[in-house]
Structures are given as structure tokens and as C-alpha cells.
Short mmCIF file of C-alpha atoms and ligand atoms in Angstrom, two decimals:
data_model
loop_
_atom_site.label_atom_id
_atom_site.label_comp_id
_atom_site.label_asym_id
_atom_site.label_seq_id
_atom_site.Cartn_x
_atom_site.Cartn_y
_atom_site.Cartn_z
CA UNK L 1 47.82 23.06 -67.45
CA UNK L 2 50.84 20.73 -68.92
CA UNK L 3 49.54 17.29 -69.25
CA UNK L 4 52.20 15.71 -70.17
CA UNK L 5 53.56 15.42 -66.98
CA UNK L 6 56.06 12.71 -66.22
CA UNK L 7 56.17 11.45 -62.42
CA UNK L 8 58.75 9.43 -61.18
CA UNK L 9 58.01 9.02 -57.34
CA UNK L 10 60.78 6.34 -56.52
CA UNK L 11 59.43 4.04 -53.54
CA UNK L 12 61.90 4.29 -51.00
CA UNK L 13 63.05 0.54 -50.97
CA UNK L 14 64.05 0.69 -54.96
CA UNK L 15 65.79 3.92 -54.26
CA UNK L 16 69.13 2.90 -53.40
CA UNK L 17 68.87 0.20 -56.50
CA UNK L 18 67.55 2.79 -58.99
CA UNK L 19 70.50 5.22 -57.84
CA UNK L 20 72.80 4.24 -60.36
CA UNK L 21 70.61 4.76 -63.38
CA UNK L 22 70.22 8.84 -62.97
CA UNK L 23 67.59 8.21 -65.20
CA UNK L 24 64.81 7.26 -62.47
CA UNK L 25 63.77 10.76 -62.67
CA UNK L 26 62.41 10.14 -65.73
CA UNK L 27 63.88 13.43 -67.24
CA UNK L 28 65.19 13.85 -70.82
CA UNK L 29 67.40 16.23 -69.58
CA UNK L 30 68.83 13.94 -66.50
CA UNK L 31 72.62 12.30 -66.84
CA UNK L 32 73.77 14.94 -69.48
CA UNK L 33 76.64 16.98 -68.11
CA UNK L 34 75.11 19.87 -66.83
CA UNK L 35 74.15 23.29 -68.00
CA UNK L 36 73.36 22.21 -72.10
CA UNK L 37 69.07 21.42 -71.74
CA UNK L 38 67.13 23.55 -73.99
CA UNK L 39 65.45 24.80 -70.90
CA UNK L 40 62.10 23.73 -71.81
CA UNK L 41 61.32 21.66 -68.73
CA UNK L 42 62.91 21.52 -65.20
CA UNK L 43 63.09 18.46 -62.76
CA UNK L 44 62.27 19.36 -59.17
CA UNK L 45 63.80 16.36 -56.45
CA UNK L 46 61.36 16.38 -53.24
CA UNK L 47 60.51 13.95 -51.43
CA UNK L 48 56.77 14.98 -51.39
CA UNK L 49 56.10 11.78 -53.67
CA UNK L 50 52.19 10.82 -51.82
CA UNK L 51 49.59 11.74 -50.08
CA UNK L 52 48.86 15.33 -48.54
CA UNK L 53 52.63 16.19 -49.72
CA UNK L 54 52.15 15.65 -52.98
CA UNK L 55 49.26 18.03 -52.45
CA UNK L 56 51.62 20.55 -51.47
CA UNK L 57 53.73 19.51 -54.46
CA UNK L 58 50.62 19.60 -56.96
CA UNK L 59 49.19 22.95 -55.80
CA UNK L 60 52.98 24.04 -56.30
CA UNK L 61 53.04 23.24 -60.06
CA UNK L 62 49.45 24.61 -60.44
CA UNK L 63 50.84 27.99 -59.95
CA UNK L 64 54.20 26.77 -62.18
CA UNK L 65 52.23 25.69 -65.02
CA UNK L 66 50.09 29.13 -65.07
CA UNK L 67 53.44 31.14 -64.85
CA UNK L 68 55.75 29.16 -66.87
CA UNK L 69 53.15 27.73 -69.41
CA UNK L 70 56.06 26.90 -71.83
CA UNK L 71 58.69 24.82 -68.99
CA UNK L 72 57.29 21.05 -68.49
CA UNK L 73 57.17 20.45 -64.93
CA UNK L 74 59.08 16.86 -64.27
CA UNK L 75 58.46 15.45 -61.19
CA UNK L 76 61.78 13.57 -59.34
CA UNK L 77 60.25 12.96 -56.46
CA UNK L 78 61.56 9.71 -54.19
CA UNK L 79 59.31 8.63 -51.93
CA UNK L 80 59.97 8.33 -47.69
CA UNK L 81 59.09 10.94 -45.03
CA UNK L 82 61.73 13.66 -44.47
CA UNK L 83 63.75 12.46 -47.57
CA UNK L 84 64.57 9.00 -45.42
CA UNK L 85 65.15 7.99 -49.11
CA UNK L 86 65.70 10.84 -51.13
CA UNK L 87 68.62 12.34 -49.60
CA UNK L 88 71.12 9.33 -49.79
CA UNK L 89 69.83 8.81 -53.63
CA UNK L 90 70.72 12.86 -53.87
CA UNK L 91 74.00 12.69 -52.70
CA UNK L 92 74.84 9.97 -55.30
CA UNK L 93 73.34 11.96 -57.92
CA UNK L 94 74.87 14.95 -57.23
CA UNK L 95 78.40 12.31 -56.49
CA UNK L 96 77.75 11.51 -59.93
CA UNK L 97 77.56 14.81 -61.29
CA UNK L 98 74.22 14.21 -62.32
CA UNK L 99 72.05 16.99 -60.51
CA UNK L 100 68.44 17.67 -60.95
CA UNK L 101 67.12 20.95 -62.05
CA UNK L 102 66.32 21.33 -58.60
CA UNK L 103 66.14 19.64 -55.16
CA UNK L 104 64.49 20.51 -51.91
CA UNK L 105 66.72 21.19 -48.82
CA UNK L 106 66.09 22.12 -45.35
CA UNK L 107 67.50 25.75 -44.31
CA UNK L 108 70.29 25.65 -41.67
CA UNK L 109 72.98 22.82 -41.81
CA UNK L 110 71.49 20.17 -43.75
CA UNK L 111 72.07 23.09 -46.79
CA UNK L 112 75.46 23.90 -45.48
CA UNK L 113 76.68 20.55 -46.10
CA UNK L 114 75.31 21.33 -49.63
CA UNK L 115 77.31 24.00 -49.42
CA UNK L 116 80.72 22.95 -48.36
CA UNK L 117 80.76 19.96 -50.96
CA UNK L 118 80.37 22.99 -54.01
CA UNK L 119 77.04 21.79 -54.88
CA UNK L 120 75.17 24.96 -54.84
CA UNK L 121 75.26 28.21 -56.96
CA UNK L 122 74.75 31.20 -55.62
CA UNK L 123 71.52 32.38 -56.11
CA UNK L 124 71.55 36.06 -54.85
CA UNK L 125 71.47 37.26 -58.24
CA UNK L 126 67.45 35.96 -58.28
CA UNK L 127 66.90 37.82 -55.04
CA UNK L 128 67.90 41.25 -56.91
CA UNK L 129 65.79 40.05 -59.80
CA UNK L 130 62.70 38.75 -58.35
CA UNK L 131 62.61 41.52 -55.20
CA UNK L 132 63.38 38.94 -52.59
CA UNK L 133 65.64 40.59 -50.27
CA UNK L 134 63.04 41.91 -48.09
CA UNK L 135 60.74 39.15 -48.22
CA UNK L 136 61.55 36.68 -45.74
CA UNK L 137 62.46 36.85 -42.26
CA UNK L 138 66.06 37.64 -41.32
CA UNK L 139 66.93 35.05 -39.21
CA UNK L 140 65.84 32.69 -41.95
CA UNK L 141 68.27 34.44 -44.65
CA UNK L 142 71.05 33.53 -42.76
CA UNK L 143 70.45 29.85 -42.44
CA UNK L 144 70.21 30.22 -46.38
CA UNK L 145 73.80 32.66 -46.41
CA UNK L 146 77.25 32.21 -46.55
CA UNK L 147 79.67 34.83 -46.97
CA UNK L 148 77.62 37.06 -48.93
CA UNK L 149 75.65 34.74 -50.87
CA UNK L 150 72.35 32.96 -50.64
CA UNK L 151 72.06 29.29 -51.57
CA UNK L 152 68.33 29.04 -51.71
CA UNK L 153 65.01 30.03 -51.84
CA UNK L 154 62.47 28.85 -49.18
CA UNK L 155 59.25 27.85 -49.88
CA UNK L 156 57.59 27.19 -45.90
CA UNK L 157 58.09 26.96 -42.48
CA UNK L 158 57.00 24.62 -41.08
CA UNK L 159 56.84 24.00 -36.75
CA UNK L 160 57.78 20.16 -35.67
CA UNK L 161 57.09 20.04 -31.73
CA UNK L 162 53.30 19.39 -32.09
CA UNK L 163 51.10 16.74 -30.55
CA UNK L 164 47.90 15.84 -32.46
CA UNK L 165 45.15 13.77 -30.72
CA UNK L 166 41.68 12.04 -31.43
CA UNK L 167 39.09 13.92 -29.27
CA UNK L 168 36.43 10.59 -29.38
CA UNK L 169 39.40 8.68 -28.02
CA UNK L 170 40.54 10.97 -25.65
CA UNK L 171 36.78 11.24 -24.62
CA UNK L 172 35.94 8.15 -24.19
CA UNK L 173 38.55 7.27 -21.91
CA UNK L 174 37.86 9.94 -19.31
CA UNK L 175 40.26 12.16 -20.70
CA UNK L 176 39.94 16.13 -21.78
CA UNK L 177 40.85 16.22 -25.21
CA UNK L 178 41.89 20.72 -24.34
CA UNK L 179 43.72 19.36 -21.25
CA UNK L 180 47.27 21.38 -21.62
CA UNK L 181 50.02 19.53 -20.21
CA UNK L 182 52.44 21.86 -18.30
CA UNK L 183 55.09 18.44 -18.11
CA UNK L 184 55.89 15.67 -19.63
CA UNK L 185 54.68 13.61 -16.42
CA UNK L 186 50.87 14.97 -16.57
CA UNK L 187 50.66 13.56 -19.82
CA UNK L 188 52.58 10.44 -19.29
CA UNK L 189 49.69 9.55 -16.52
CA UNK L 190 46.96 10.04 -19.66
CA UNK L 191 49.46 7.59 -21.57
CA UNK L 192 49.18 5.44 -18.65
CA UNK L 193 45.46 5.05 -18.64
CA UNK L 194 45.14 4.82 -22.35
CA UNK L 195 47.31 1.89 -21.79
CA UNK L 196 45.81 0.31 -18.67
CA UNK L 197 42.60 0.83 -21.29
CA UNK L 198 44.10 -1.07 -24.08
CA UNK L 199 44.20 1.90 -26.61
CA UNK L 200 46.94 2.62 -28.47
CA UNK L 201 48.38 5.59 -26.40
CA UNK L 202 50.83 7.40 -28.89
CA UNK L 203 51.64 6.66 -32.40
CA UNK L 204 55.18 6.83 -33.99
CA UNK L 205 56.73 5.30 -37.18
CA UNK L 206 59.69 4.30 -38.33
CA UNK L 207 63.91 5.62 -37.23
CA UNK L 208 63.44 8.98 -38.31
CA UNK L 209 59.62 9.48 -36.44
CA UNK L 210 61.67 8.61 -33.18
CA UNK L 211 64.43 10.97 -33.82
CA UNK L 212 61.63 13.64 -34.39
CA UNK L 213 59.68 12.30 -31.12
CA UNK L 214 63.18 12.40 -29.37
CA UNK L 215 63.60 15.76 -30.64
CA UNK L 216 60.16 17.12 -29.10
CA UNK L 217 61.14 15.31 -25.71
CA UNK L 218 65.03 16.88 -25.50
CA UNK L 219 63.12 20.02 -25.95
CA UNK L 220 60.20 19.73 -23.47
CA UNK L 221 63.25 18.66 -20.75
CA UNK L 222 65.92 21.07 -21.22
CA UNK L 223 64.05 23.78 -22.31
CA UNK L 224 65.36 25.71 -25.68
CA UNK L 225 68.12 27.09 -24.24
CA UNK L 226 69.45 24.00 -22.87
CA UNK L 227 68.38 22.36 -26.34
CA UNK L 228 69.80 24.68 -28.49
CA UNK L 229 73.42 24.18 -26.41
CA UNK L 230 72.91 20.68 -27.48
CA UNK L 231 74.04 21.93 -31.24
CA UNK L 232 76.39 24.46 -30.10
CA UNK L 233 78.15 22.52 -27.64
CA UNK L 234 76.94 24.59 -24.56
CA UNK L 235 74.87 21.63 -23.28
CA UNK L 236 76.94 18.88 -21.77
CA UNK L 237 75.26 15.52 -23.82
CA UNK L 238 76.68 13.51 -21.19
CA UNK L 239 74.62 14.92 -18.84
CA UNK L 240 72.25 14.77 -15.62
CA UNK L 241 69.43 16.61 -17.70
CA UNK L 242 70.34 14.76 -20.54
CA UNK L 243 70.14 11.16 -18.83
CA UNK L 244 66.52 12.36 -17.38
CA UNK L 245 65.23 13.21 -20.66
CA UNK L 246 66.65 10.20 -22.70
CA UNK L 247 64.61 8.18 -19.89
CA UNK L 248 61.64 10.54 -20.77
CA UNK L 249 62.13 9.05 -24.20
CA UNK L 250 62.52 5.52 -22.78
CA UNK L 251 58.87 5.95 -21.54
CA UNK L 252 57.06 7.36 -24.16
CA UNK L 253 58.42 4.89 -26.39
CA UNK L 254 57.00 2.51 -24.06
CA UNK L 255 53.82 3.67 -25.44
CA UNK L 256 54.04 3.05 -28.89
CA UNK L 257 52.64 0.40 -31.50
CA UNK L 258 55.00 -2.45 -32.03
CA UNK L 259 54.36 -2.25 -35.78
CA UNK L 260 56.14 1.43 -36.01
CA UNK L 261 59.40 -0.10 -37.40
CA UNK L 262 57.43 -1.05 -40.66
CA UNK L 263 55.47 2.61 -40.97
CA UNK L 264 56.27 5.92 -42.10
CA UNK L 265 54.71 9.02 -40.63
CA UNK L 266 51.35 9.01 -42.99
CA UNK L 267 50.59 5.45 -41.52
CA UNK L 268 51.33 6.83 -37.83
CA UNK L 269 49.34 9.59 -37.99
CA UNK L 270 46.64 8.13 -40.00
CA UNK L 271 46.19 5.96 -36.78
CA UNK L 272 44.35 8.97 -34.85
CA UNK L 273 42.82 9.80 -37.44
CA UNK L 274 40.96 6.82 -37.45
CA UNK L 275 40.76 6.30 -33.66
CA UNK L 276 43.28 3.36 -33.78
CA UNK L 277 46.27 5.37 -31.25
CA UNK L 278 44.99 8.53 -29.20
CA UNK L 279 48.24 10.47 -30.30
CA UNK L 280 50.91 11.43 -32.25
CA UNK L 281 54.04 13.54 -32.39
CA UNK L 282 54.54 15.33 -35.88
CA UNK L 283 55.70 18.37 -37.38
CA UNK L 284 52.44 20.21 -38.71
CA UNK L 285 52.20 18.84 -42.54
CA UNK L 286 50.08 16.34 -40.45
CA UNK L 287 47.26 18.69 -40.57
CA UNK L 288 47.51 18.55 -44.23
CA UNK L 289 46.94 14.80 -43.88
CA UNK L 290 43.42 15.36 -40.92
CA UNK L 291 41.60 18.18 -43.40
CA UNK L 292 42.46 15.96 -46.85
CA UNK L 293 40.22 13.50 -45.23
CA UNK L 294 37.40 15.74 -44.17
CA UNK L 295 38.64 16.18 -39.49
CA UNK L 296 37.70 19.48 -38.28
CA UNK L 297 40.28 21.25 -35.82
CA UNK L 298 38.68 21.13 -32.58
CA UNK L 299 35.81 18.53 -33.54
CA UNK L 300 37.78 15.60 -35.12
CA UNK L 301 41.34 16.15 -33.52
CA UNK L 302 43.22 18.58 -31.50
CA UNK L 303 46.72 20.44 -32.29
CA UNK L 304 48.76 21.61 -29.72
CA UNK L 305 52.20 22.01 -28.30
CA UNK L 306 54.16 18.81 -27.40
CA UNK L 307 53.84 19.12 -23.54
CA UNK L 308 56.39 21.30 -21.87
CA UNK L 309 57.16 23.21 -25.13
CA UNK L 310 54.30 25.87 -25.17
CA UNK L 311 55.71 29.04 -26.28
CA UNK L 312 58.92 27.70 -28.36
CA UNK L 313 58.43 26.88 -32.11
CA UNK L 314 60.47 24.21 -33.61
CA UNK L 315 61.88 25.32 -36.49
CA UNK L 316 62.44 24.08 -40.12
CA UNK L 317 61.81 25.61 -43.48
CA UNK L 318 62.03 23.64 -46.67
CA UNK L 319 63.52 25.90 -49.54
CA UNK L 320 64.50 24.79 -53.57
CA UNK L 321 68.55 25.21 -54.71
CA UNK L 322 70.27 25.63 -57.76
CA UNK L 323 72.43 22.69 -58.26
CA UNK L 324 75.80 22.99 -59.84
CA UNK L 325 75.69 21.87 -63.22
CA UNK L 326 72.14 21.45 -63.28
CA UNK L 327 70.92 19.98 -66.97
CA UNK L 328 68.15 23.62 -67.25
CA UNK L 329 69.58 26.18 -64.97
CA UNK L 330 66.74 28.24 -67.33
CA UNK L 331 63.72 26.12 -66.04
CA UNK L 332 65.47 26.03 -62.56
CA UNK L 333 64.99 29.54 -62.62
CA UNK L 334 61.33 29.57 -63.51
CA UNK L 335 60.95 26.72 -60.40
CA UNK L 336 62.49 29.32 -57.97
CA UNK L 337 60.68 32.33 -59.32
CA UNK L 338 57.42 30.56 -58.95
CA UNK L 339 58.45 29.15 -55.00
CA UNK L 340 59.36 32.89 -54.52
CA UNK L 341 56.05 34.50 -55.59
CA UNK L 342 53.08 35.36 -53.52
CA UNK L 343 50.89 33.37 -55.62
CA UNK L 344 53.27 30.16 -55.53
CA UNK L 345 53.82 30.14 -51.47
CA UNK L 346 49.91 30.98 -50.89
CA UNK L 347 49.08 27.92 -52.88
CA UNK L 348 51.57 25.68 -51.58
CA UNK L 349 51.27 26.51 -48.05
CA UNK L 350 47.37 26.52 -47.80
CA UNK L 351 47.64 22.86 -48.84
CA UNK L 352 50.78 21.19 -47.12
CA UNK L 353 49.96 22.69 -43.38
CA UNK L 354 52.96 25.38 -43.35
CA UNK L 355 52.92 28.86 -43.14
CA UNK L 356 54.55 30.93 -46.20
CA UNK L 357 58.34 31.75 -45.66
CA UNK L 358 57.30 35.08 -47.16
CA UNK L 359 56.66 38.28 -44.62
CA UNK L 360 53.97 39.76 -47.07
CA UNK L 361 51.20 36.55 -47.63
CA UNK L 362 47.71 37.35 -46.33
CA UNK L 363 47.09 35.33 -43.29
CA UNK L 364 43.20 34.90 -44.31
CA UNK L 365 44.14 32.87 -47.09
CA UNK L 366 44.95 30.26 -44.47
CA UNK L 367 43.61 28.00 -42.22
CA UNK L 368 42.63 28.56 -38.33
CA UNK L 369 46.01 26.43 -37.88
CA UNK L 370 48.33 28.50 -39.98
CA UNK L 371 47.32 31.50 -38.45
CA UNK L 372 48.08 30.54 -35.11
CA UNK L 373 51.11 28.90 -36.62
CA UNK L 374 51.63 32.69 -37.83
CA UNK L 375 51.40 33.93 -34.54
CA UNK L 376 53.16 31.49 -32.59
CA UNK L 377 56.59 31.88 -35.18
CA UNK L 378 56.60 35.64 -34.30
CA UNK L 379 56.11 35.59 -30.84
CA UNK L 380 57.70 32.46 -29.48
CA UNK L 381 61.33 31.33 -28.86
CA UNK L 382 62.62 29.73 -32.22
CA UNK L 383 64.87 26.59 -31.85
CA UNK L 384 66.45 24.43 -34.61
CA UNK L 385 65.02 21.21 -35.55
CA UNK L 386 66.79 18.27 -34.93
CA UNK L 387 64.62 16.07 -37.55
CA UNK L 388 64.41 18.73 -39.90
CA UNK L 389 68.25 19.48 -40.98
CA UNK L 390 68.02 22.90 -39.02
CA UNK L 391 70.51 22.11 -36.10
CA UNK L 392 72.73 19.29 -37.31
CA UNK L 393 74.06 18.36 -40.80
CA UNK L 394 73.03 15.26 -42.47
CA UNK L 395 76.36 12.84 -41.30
CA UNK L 396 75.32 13.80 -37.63
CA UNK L 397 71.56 12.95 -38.46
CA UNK L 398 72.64 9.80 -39.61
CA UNK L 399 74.45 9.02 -36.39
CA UNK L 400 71.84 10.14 -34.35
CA UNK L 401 68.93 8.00 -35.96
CA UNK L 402 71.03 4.37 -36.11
CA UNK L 403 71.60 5.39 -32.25
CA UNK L 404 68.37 5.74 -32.12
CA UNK L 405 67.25 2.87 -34.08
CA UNK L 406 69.63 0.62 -31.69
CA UNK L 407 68.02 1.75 -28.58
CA UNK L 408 64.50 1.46 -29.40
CA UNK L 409 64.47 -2.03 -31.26
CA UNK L 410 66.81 -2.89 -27.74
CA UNK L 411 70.22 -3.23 -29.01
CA UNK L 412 71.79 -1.00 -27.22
CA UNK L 413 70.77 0.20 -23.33
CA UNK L 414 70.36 4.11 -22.01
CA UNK L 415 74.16 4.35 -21.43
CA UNK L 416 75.63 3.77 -24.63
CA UNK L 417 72.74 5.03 -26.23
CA UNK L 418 73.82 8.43 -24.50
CA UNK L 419 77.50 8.32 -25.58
CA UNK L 420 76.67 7.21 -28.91
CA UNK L 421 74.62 10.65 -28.99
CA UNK L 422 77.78 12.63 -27.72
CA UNK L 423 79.86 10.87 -30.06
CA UNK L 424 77.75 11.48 -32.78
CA UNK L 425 77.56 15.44 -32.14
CA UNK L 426 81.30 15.56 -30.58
CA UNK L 427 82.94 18.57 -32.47
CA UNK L 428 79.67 20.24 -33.24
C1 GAL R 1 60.26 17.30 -43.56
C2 GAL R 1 59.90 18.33 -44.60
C3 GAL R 1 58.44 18.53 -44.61
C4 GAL R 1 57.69 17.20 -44.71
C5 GAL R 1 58.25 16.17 -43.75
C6 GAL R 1 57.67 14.77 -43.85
O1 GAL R 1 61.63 17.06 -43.55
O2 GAL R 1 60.55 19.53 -44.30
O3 GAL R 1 58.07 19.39 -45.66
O4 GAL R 1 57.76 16.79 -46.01
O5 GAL R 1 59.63 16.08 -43.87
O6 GAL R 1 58.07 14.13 -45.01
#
């Protein structure tokens, strides 16, 4: 193992003040003009800064440092769940023509507006020369293709519509911690009595936790074919169906810890795992966060479907780019030989909660989680995640979460909160 390992996890308020500097990664190699490093290190931009994602991150380089011994791993990570922070400081950076070695980037269009702006080299040629074209699943290569080429290499998938709960809560307030909800409305009446009880019914966090509960709740309404038209302009956002389900939102908002504003997602979730809110709404790195601190599956907590979504996994998959220009193209390489290998998305995966983007990992080197995880992604309907950069690019996203910002801190009413949503997708 490298030990001297320089970390540079940028807390998300400095971020935007740091941005300027290109030197907050605290790489050597950072803010020269791209392609002249001596390849002896590589800096990899997630925003897996704390916590169980820096886990994933650290079980990552473990595998790095025993196949690259000679490439000094240098952390750029910038801290804020699903790059809240890190993607605005990225787009300077990469503005600026100062790229990292590397940088995380969710499959689908959040790496096609990558893409379009020239960021990204073509990385097919590492396919042919680490054996990669039959490793992941089809449908995921062409979220990562354009034209002919491939613009990254994915290191997860990872499903977003689930709903974890505390079973002592749930328990103690008359209330079945297996109960499957076929609707939305059978578990808004549990909501209601964890209310009425003065429990903490559901858990969310700050803008980008509501898109992601909003998300879950479009889904469970219109049902993934009336979702998925949301991003391909089949479903009408101005809608009957869509009215009902933004009202759907309405309510389970209605449910939620006045505090959430000031949280991210570890602080929302960590609140059933302590017993302080009965449930929350998060992709499934959460369980990464329940078995770090010792909750059995089925004991501690439950994982299942976000009601009315059984059978349809939510889809997003996290994969590492080439940047144009980047400072070590030589240790960006290395990174995305290591991501690609067996051994590197076995070790990753077993620790952040997602299942390996690769066809060929063993599922018993996973938890009971993954593997149903496993299952689930090859037998249910696959839709695009909203949250995730799978179904809109990042400009849209940004739209979509002050909309949603305005109506849940009551700016803005159901109405324009609607059209603000149709303007905000109009054209896609
Ligand atoms: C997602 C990302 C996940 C996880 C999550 C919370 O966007 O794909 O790997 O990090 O954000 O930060």
C-alpha cells in the first residue's frame, strides 16, 4: 500500500470558493495543460469524499495500489451526495481546461453532456486492450456509446427506488415491518399513524433527496412506461396522472423532518438507523451505510421496493472517463484498468451496496442484498433514473431540483410547480 496518499475531500460549502484555485485537488499534476505528467500518479474526482462511500472509494484503491504499485493514488474527491457539489466545481475545472486524471459520471445523459461539450476521449481502444467488450451488459454500453465509441468505463449499478425501514419502529407502532405495499395509499395510512404517533414517519434530506423521493413517487404512479415517456416526451407533464402523482409527492413530503433542508442523505438515513424516522427513500449505497454500523437485513432494517414499484429497477451506474487533456492520461489508464477488472469491481461493489457492472463477478462474493439486487436487474423492467443522470442531462436536473426546492420550502404551489417541470424538460 501507497502511504503517501494525499486527500482532498472539498466540503461542499467551500467548493464553489475553492473552484478557482484547480489546485484543491491537491495534485502536483493539477492546472498544468494537459497530457505532460510523468504518469506516476493519477487524480480520481468522485464525490465519494465520507462515510460508507469513501468505503467504496478506499476498497477501490486497495485493489489500485496492489495493481499499479508504482501510480500514487490522489484523491479529488468534493464532498455532497450525488455530486450536489462536485459536478458544478467539475464543470469549471474542466471550463478551465484543468481536468482531473479522472472523474466519475453517471451512464446515460449526464455523460452525454460530457460528451457534446468535447470533454471526453474515446476510450474504446481500452475495451480492445483490457477484454471489455463482452463484459458488461448491452443496454449499459450504449448509455456509455456514441457513434462508435465508448466514453467510459462503469464501475456499478446501482438501483434508486428503494424504501429502507426500522423494524423496532415499525414494530412498536403496530405496524409489520414485511408488510408490502401494493400502492402508494396503503403505505401513506402507515405514514399516517406514525404521525398521529409522533414518530418521525419518513426521512429525506436536502433538494436533491426530494428530487430522488419525487423520482420513486413519478414512478410508483405512472408506472415505467408512463415514467420513462416522461424523458422521451411520450408522457404529457402537464398531465391528469401527472397532477395525481405530484400531489402524491405533496403528501409524503408532508411526512418529513423539518430539519431536511440542512441534511444530506447520510444524516437522513442515519435517522432509521437509529430509530429517530421509521423510513427512508434511497438508492441502495444506503445499505453500505446500515452494515458499516453493525444492522442486519431483516433484524435491524428492512429493504424493499418503494411501494408500487415492485418489479421495475431504477437504474443508474456510476462509471470513470478519460478527460480531454487530462495532466496523466498514463495513470488514468491504470484507474480504468483497475475499475474494469474483476478484482477492482468485486472489491468496490461488496463495500458501497452496488452490484458489479461486470456480467462475469461471482454473486457469492456479495451480500444477501446484492444478490437479490442481481436478480431483480435481470429480471425486472429497467427505467432511467431521474436523480442519477440516467434520464435527463445535468441543465434539466438543475431545473428540476430548484422547482423542486421552490415547492417544498412553499414558494411556489402544485400548479406552477407542474409547469415549471414541463418547462424544465420541454424539448427533451
Ligand atoms: C449517486 C451515485 C452513487 C452515490 C449517490 C449518493 O449519484 O451514483 O454512487 O454516491 O450518488 O452520493
Amino acid at each position: 500500500m501507497r502511504v503517501n496518499r494525499k486527500v482532498s475531500a472539498v466540503a461542499a460549502g467551500v467548493a464553489i470558493a475553492a473552484l478557482t484555485l484547480g489546485a484543491c485537488s491537491g495534485s502536483s499534476g493539477s492546472g498544468s495543460s494537459g497530457g505532460s505528467g510523468s504518469g506516476d500518479e493519477v487524480e480520481v474526482f468522485t464525490w465519494w469524499a465520507a462515510g460508507s462511500e469513501k468505503a467504496g472509494l478506499d476498497a477501490l484503491v486497495g485493489v489500485f495500489d496492489d495493481q499499479h504499485p508504482d501510480i500514487e493514488f490522489v484523491n479529488g474527491a468534493v464532498a455532497g451526495g450525488a455530486g450536489s457539489a462536485a459536478k458544478d466545481l467539475l464543470q469549471s475545472r474542466l471550463q478551465a481546461g484543468d481536468p482531473p486524471d479522472t472523474f466519475q459520471a453517471h451512464a446515460g445523459m449526464e455523460l452525454q453532456d460530457y460528451i457534446n461539450a468535447g470533454q471526453l476521449e474515446d476510450v474504446s481502444g481500452l475495451y480492445d486492450e483490457f477484454n471489455l467488450r463482452e463484459a458488461f451488459p448491452e443496454d449499459l454500453m450504449e448509455l456509455l456509446t456514441q457513434d462508435g465509441k465508448i466514453y467510459s468505463i462503469p464501475s456499478n449499478i446501482h438501483r434508486a427506488n428503494m424504501l429502507w425501514s426500522n423494524r423496532a419502529v415499525l414494530e412498536d407502532n403496530g405496524i409489520d415491518p414485511d408488510a408490502s405495499y401494493a400502492s402508494l395509499d396503503e403505505w401513506f395510512a402507515d405514514l399516517e399513524t406514525l404521525q398521529d404517533a409522533g414518530v418521525t414517519p419518513l426521512s429525506v434530506a436536502t433538494a436533491w433527496t426530494q428530487v430522488h423521493l419525487l423520482e420513486t413517487i413519478l414512478l410508483a404512479d405512472l408506472g415505467p412506461e408512463g415514467y420513462s415517456g416522461l424523458w422521451d416526451g411520450s408522457t404529457d407533464w402537464e398531465g391528469a396522472e401527472v397532477t395525481a402523482a405530484l400531489e402524491d409527492f405533496e403528501q409524503a413530503m408532508s411526512y418529513t423532518n423539518d430539519d431536511r433542508d440542512g441534511l444530506d442523505w447520510p444524516e437522513a438515513t442515519q435517522m432509521v438507523i437509529d430509530g429517530n424516522a421509521a423510513f427512508n427513500v434511497m438508492g441502495d449505497w444506503a445499505i453500505a451505510a446500515f452494515e458499516e454500523q453493525d444492522k442486519q437485513l431483516g433484524t435491524d432494517f428492512t429493504a424493499a421496493p418503494v411501494p408500487g414499484t415492485d418489479g421495475v429497477f431504477d437504474f443508474l451506474a456510476d462509471s470513470f472517463t478519460l478527460p480531454t487533456g487530462a495532466p496523466n492520461p498514463e495513470g488514468s489508464e491504470a484507474w480504468l484498468e483497475t475499475v474494469s477488472s474483476v478484482e477492482g469491481q468485486t472489491a468496490f461493489n461488496a463495500a458501497k451496496g452496488s452490484i458489479p457492472a461486470r456480467e462475469d463477478a461471482d454473486p457469492a462474493d456479495f451480500s444477501e442484498y446484492q444478490q437479490s439486487a442481481m436478480e431483480s436487474f435481470s429480471q425486472d423492467t429497467i427505467v432511467s433514473s431521474l436523480a442519477h443522470g440516467a434520464a435527463v442531462p445535468v441543465s434539466q436536473l438543475n431545473l428540476i431540483t430548484d422547482a423542486t426546492s421552490k415547492f417544498t420550502s412553499g414558494a411556489s404551489d402544485l400548479a406552477a410547480f407542474q409547469s415549471e417541470l414541463a418547462a424544465a424538460t420541454a424539448g427533451s
